[in-house]
PDB file of N, CA and C in Angstrom:
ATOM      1  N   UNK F   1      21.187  -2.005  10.328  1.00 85.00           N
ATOM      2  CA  UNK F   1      22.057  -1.063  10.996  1.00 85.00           C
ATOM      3  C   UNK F   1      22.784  -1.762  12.142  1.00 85.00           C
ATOM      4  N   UNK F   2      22.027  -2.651  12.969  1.00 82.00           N
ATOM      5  CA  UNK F   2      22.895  -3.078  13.955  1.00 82.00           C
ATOM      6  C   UNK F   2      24.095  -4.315  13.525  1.00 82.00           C
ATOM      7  N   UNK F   3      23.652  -5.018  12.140  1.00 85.00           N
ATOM      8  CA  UNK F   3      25.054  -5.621  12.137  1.00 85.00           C
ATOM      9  C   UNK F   3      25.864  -4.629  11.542  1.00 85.00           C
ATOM     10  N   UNK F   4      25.775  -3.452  11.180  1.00 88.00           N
ATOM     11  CA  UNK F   4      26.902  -2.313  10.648  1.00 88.00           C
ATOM     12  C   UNK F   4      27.666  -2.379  11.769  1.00 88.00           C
ATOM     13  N   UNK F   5      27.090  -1.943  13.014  1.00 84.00           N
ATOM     14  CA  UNK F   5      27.446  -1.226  13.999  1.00 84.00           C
ATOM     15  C   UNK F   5      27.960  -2.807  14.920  1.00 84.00           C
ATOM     16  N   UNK F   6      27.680  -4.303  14.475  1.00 81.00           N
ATOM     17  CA  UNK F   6      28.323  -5.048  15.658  1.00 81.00           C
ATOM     18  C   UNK F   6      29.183  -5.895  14.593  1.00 81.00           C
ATOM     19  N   UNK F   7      29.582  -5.447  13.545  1.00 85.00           N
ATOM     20  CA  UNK F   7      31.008  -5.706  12.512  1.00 85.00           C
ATOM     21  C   UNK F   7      32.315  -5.757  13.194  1.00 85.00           C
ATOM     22  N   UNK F   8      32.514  -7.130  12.778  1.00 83.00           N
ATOM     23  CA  UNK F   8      34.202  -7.150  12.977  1.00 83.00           C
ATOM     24  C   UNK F   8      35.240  -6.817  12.223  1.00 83.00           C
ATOM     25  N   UNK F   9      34.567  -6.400  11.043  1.00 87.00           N
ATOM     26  CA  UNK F   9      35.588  -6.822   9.636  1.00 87.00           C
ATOM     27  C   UNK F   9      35.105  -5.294   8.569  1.00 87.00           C
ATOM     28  N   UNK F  10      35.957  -4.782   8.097  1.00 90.00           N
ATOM     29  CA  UNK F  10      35.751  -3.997   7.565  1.00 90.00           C
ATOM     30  C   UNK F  10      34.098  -4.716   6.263  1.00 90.00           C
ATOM     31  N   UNK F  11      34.732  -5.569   5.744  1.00 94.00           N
ATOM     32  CA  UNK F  11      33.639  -6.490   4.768  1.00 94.00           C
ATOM     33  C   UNK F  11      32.890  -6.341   5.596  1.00 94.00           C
ATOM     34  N   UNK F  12      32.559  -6.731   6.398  1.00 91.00           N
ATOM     35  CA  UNK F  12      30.864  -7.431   7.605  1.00 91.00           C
ATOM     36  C   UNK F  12      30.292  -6.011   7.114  1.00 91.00           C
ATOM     37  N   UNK F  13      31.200  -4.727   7.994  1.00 92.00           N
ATOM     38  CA  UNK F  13      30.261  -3.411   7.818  1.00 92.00           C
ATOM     39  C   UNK F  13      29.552  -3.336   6.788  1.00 92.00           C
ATOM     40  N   UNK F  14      30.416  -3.227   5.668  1.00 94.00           N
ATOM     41  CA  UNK F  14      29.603  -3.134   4.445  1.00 94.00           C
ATOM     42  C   UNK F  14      28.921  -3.725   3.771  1.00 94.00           C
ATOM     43  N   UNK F  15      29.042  -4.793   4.144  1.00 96.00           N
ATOM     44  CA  UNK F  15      27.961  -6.026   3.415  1.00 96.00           C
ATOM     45  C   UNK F  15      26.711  -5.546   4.284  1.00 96.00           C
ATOM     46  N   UNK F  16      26.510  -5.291   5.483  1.00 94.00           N
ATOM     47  CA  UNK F  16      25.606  -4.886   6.200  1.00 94.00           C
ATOM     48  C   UNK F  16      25.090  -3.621   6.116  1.00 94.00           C
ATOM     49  N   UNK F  17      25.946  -2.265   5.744  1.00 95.00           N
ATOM     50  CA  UNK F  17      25.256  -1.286   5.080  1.00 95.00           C
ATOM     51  C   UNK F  17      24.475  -1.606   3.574  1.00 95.00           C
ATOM     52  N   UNK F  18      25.364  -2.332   2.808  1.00 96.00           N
ATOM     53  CA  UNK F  18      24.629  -2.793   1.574  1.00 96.00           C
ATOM     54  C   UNK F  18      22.979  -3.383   1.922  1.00 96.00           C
ATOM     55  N   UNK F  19      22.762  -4.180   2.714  1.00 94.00           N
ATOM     56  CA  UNK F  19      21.413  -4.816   2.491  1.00 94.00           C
ATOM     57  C   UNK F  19      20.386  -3.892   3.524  1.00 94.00           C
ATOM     58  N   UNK F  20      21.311  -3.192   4.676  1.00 92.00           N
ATOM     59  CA  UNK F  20      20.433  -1.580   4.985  1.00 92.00           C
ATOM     60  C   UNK F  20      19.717  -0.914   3.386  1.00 92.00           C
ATOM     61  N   UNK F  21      20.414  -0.547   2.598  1.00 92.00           N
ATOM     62  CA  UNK F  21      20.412   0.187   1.493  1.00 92.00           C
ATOM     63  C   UNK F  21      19.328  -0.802   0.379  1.00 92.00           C
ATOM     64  N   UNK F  22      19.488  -1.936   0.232  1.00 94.00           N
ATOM     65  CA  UNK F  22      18.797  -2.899  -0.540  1.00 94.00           C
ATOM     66  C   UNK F  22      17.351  -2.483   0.635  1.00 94.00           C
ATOM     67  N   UNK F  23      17.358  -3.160   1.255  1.00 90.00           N
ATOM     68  CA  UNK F  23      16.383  -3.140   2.359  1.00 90.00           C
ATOM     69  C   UNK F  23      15.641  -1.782   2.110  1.00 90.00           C
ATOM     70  N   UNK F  24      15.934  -0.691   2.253  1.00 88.00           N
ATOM     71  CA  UNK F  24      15.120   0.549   2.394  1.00 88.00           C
ATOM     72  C   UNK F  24      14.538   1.227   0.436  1.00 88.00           C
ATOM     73  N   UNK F  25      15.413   0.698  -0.123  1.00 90.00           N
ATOM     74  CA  UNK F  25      14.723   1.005  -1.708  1.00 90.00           C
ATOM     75  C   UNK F  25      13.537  -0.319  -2.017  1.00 90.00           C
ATOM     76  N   UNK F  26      14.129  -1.504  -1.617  1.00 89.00           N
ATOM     77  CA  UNK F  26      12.666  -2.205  -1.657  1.00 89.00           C
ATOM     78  C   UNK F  26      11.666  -1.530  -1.023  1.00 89.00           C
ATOM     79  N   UNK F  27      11.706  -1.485   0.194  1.00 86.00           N
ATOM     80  CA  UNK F  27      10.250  -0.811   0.834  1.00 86.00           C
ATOM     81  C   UNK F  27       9.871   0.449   0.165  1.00 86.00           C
ATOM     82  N   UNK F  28      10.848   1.506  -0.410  1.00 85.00           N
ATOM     83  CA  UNK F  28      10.556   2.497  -0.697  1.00 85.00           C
ATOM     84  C   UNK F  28       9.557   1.707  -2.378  1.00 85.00           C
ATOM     85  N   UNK F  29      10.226   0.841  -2.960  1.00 88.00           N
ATOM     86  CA  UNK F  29       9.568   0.560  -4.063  1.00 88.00           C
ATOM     87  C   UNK F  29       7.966  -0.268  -3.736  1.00 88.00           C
ATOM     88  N   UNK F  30       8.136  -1.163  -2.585  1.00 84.00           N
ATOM     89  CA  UNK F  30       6.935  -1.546  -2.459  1.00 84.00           C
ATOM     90  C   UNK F  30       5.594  -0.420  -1.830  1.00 84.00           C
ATOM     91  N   UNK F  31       6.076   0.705  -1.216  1.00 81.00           N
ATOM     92  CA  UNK F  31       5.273   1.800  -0.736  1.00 81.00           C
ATOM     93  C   UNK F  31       4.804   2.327  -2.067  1.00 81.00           C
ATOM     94  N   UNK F  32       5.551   2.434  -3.487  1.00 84.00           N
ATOM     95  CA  UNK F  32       4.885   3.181  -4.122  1.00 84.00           C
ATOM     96  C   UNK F  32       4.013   2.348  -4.676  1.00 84.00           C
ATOM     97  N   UNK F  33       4.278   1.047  -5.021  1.00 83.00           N
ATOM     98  CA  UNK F  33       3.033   0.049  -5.685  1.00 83.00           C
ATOM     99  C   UNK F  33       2.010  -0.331  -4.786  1.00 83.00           C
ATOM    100  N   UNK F  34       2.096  -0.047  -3.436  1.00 79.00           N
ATOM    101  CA  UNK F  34       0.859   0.195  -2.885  1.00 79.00           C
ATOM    102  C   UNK F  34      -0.173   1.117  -3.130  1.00 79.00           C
ATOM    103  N   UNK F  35       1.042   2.473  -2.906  1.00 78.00           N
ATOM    104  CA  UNK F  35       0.544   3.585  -3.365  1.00 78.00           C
ATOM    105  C   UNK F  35      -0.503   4.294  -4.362  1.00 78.00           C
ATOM    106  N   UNK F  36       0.262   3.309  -5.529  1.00 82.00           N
ATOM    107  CA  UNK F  36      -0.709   3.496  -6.361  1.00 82.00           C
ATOM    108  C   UNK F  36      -2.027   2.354  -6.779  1.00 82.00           C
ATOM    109  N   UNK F  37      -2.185   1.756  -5.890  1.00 79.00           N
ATOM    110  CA  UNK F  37      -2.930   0.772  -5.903  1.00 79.00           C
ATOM    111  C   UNK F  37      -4.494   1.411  -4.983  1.00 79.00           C
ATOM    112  N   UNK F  38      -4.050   2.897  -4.462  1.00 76.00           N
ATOM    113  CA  UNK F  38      -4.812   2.810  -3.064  1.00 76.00           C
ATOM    114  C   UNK F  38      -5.923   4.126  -3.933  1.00 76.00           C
ATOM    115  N   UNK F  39      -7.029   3.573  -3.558  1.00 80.00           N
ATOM    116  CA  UNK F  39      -8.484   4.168  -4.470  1.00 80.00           C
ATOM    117  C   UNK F  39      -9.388   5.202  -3.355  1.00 80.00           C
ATOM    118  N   UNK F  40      -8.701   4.834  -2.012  1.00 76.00           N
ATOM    119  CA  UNK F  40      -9.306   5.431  -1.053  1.00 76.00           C
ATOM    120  C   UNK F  40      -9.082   6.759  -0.293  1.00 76.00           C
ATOM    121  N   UNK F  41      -9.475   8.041  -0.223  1.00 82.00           N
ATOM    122  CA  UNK F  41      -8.872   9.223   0.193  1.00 82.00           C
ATOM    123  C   UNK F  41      -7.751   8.740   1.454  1.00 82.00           C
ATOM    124  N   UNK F  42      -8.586   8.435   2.503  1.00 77.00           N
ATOM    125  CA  UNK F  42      -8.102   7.967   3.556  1.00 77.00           C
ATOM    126  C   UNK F  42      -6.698   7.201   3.457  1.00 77.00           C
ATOM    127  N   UNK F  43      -7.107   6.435   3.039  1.00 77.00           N
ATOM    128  CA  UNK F  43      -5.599   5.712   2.888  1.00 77.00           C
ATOM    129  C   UNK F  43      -4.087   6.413   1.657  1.00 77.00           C
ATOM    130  N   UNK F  44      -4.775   6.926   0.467  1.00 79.00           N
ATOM    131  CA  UNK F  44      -4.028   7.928   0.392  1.00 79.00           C
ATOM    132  C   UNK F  44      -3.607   9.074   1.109  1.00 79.00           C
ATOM    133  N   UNK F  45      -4.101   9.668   1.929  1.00 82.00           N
ATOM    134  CA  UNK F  45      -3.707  10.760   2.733  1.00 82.00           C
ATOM    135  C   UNK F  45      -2.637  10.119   3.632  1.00 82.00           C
ATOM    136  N   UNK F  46      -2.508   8.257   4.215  1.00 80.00           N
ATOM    137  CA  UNK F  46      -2.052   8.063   4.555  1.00 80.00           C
ATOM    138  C   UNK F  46      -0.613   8.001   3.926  1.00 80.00           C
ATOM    139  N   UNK F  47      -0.806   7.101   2.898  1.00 78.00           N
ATOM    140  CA  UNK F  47       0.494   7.044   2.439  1.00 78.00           C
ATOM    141  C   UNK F  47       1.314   8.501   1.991  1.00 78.00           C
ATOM    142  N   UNK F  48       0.651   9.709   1.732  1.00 83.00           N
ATOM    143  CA  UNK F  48       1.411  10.808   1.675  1.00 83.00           C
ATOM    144  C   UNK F  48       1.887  11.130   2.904  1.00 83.00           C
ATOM    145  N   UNK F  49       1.662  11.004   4.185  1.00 82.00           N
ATOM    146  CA  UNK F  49       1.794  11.073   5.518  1.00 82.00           C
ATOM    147  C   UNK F  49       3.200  10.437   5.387  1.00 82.00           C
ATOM    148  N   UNK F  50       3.201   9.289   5.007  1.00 82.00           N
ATOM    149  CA  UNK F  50       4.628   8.206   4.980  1.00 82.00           C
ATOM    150  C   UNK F  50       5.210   9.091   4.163  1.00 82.00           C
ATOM    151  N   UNK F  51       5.528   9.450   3.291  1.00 81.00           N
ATOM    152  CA  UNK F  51       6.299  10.116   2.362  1.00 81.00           C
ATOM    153  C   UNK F  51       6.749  11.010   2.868  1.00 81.00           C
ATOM    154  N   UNK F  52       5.836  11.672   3.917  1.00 83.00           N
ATOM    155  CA  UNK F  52       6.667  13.296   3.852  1.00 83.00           C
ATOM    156  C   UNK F  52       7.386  13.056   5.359  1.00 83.00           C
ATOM    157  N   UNK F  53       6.771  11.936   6.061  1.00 82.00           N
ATOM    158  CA  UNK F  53       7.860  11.624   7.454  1.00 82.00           C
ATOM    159  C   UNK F  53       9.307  10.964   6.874  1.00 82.00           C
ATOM    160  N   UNK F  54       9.038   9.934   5.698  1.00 83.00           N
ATOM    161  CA  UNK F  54      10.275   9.323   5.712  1.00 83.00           C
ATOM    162  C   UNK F  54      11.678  10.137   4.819  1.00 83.00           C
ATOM    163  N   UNK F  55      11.632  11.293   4.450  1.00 84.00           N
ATOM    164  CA  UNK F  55      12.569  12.236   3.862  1.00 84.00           C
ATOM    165  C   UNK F  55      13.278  12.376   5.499  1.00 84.00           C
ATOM    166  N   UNK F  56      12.532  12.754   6.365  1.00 84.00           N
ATOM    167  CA  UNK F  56      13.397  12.672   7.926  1.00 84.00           C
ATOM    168  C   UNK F  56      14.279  11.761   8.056  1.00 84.00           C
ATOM    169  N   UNK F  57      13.576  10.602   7.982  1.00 82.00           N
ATOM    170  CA  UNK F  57      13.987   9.632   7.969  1.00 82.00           C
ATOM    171  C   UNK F  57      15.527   8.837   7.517  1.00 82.00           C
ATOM    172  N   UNK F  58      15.064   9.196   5.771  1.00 85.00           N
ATOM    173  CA  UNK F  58      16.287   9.087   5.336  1.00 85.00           C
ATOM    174  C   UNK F  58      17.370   9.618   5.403  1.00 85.00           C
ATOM    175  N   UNK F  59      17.187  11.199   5.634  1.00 88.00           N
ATOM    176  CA  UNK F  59      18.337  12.222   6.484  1.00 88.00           C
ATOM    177  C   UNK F  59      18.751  11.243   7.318  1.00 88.00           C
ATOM    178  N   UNK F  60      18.011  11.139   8.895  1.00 86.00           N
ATOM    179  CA  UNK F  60      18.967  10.808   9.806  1.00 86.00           C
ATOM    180  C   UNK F  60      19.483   8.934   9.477  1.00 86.00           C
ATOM    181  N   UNK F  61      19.300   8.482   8.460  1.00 84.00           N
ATOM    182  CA  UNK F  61      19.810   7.182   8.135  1.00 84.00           C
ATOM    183  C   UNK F  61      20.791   7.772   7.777  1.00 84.00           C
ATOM    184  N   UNK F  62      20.904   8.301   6.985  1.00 89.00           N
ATOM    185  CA  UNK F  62      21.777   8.762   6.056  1.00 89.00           C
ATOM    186  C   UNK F  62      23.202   9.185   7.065  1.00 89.00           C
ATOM    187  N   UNK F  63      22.387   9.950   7.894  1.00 88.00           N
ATOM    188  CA  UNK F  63      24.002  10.642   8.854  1.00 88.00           C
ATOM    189  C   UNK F  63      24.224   9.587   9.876  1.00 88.00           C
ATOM    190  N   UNK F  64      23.622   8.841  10.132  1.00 83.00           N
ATOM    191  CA  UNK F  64      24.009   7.686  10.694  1.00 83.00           C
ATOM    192  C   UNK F  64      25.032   6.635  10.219  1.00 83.00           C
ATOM    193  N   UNK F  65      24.377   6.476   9.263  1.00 87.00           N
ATOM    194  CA  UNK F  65      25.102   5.320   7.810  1.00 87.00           C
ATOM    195  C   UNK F  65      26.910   5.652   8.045  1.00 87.00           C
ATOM    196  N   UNK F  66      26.942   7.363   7.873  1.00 89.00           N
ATOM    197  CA  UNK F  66      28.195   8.351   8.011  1.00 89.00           C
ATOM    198  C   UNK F  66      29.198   8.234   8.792  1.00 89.00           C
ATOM    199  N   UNK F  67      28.228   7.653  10.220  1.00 85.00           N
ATOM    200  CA  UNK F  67      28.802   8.115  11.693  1.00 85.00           C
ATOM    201  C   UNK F  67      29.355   6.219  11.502  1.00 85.00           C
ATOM    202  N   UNK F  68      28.735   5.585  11.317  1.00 84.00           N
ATOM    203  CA  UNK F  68      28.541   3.873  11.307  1.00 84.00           C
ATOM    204  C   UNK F  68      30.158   3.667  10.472  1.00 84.00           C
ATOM    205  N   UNK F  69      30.327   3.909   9.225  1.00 87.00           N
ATOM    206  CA  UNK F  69      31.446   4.021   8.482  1.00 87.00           C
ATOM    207  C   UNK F  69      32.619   4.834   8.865  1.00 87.00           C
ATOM    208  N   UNK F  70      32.643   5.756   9.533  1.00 85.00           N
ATOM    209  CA  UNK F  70      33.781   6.446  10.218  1.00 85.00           C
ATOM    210  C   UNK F  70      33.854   6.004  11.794  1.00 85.00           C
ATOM    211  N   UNK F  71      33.487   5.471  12.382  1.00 82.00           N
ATOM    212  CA  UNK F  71      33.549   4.500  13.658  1.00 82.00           C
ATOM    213  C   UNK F  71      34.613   3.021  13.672  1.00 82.00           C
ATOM    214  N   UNK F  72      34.949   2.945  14.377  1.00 82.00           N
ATOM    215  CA  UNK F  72      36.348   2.025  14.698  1.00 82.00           C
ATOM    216  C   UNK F  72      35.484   0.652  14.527  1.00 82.00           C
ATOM    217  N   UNK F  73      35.918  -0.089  13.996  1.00 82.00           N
ATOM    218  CA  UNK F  73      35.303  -1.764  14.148  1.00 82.00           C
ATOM    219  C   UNK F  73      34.976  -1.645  15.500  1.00 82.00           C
ATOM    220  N   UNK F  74      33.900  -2.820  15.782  1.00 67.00           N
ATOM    221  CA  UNK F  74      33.716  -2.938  17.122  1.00 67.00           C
ATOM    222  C   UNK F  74      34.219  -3.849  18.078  1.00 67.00           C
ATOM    223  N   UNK F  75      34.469  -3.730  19.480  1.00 64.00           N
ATOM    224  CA  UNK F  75      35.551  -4.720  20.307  1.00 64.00           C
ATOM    225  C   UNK F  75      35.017  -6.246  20.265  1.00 64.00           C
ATOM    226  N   UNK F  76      35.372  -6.825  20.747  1.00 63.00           N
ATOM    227  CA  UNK F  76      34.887  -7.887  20.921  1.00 63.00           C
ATOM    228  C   UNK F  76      34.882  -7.974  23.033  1.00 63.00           C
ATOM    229  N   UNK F  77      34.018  -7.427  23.220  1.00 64.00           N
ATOM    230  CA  UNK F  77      33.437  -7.351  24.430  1.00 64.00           C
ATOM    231  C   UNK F  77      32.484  -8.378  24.727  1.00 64.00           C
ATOM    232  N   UNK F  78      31.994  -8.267  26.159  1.00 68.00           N
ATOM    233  CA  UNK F  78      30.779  -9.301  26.201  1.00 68.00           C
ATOM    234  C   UNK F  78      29.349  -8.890  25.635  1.00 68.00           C
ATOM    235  N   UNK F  79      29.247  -7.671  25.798  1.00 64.00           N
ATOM    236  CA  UNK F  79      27.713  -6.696  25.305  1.00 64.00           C
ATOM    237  C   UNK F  79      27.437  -7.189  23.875  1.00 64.00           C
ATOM    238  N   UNK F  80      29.271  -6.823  23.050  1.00 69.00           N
ATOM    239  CA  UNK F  80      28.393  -7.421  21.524  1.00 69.00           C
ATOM    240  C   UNK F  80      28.657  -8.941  21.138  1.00 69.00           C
ATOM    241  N   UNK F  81      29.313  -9.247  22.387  1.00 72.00           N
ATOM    242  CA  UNK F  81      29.098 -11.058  22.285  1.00 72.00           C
ATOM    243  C   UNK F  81      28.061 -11.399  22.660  1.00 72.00           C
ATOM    244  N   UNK F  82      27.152 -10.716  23.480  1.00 73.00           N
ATOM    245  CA  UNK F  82      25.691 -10.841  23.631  1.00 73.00           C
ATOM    246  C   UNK F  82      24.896 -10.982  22.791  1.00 73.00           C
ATOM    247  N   UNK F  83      24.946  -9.591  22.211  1.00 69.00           N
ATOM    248  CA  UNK F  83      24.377  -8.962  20.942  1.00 69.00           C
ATOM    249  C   UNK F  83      24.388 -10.300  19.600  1.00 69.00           C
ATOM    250  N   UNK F  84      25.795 -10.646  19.720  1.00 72.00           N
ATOM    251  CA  UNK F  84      25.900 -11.343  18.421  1.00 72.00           C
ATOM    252  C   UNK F  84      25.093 -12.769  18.557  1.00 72.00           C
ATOM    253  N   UNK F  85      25.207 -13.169  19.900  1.00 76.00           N
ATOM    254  CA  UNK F  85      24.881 -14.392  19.977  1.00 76.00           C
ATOM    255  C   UNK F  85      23.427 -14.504  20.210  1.00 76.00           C
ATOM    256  N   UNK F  86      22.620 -13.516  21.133  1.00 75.00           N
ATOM    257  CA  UNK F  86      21.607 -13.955  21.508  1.00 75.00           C
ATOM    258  C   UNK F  86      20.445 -12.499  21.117  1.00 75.00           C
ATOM    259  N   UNK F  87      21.209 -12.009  21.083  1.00 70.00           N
ATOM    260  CA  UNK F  87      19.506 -10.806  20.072  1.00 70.00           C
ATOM    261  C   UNK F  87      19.867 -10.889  18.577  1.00 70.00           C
ATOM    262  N   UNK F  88      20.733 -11.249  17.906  1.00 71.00           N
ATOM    263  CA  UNK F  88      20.368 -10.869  16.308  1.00 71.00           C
ATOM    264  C   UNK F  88      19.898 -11.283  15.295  1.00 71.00           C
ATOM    265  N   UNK F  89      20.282 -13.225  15.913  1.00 78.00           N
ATOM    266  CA  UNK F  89      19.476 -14.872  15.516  1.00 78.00           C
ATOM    267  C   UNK F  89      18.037 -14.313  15.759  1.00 78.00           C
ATOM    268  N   UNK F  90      17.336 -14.367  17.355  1.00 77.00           N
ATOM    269  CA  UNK F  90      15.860 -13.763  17.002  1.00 77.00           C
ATOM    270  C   UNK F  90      15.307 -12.673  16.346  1.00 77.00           C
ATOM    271  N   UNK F  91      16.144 -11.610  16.395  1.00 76.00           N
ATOM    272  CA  UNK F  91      15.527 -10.073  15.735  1.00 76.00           C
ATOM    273  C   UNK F  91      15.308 -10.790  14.157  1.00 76.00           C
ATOM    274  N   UNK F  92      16.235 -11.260  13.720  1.00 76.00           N
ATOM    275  CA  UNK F  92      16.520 -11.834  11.990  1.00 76.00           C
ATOM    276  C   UNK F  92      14.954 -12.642  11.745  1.00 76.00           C
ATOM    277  N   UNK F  93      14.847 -13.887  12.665  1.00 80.00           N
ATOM    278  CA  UNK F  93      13.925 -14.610  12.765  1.00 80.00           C
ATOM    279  C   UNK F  93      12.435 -13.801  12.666  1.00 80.00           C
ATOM    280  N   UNK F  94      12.421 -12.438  13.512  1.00 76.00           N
ATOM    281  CA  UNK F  94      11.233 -11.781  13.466  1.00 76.00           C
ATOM    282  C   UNK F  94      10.723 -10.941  12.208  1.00 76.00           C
ATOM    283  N   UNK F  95      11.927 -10.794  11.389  1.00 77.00           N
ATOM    284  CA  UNK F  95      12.208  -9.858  10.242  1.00 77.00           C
ATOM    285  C   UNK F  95      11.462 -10.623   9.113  1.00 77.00           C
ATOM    286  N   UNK F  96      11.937 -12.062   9.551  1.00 82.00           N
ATOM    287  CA  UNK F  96      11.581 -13.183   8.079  1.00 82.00           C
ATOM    288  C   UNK F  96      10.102 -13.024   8.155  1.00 82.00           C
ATOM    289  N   UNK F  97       9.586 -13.587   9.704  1.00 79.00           N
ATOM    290  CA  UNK F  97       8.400 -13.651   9.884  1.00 79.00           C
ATOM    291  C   UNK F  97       7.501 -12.810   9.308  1.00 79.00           C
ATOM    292  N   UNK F  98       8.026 -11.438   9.553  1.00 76.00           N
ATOM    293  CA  UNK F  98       7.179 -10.033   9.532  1.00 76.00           C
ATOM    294  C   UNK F  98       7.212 -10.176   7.661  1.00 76.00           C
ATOM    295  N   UNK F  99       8.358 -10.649   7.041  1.00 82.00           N
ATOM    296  CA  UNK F  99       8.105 -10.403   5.893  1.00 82.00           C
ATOM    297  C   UNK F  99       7.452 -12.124   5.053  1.00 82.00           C
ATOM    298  N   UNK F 100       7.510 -12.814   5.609  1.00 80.00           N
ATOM    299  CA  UNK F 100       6.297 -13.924   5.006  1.00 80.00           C
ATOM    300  C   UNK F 100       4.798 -13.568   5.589  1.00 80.00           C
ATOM    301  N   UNK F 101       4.554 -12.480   6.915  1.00 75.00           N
ATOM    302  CA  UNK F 101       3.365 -12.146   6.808  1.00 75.00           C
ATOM    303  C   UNK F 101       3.122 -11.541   5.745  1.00 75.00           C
ATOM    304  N   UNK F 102       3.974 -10.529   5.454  1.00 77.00           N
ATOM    305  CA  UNK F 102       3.651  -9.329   4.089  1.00 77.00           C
ATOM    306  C   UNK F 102       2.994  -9.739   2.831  1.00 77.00           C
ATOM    307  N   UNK F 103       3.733 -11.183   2.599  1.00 78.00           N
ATOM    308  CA  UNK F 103       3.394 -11.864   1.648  1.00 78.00           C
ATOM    309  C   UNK F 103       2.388 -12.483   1.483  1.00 78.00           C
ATOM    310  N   UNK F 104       2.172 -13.127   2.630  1.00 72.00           N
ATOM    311  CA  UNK F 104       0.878 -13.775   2.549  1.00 72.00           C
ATOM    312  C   UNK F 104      -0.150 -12.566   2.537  1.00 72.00           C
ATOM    313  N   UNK F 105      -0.142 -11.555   2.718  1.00 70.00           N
ATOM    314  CA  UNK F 105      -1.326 -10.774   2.968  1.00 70.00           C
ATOM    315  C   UNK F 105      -1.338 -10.187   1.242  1.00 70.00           C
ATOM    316  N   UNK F 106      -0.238  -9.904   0.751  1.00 77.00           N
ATOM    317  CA  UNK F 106      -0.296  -9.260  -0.934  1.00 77.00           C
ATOM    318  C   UNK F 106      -0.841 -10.695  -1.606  1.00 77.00           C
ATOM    319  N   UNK F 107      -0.982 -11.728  -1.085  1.00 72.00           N
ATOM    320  CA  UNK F 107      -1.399 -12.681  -2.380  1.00 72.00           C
ATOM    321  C   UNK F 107      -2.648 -13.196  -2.189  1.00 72.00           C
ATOM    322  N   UNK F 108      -3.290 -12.332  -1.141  1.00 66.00           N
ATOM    323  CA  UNK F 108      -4.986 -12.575  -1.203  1.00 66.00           C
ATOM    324  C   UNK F 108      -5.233 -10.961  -1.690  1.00 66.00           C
TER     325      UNK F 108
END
């Protein structure tokens, strides 16, 4: 969402809503092969817990996504020259991380 929202280029936006959208059906697909992997009340009760919060969820993505696409490109100010230069290299970096932990933890 935030490179939607710190797009210069009509393309940037959407290439960046696209992998929002890639991004949230993977997880939605990896939640259910957990899902059904899970033998334990407890942890099923959990994952129905996830299910019935993330319909919220996807609503307000959804009207966001809306608001993100009908919004003016963004300026080229210093805030999202900030943004571009020095939070999105680490946030990205933390994303990879978080998802080679994932991995390593599904292959034990």
């Amino acid at each position: 969402m935030r490179d939607a929202i710190l797009a210069a280029s009509a393309k940037e936006r959407e290439g960046a809503l696209a992998r929002l959208q890639q991004g949230r059906e993977r997880s939605v697909e990896l939640m259910d092969q957990a899902g059904r992997l899970t033998d334990d009340a407890s942890r099923a009760q959990a994952f129905d817990r996830v299910k019935a919060l993330s319909a919220a969820d996807q609503k307000a993505t959804d009207d966001i996504v809306q608001l993100v696409r009908n919004a003016p490109l963004g300026q080229d100010g210093a805030l999202l020259m900030f943004l571009r230069e020095s939070v999105v290299q680490p946030s990205n970096q933390v994303g990879s991380a978080m998802s080679e932990l994932t991995s390593a933890f599904e292959a034990h």
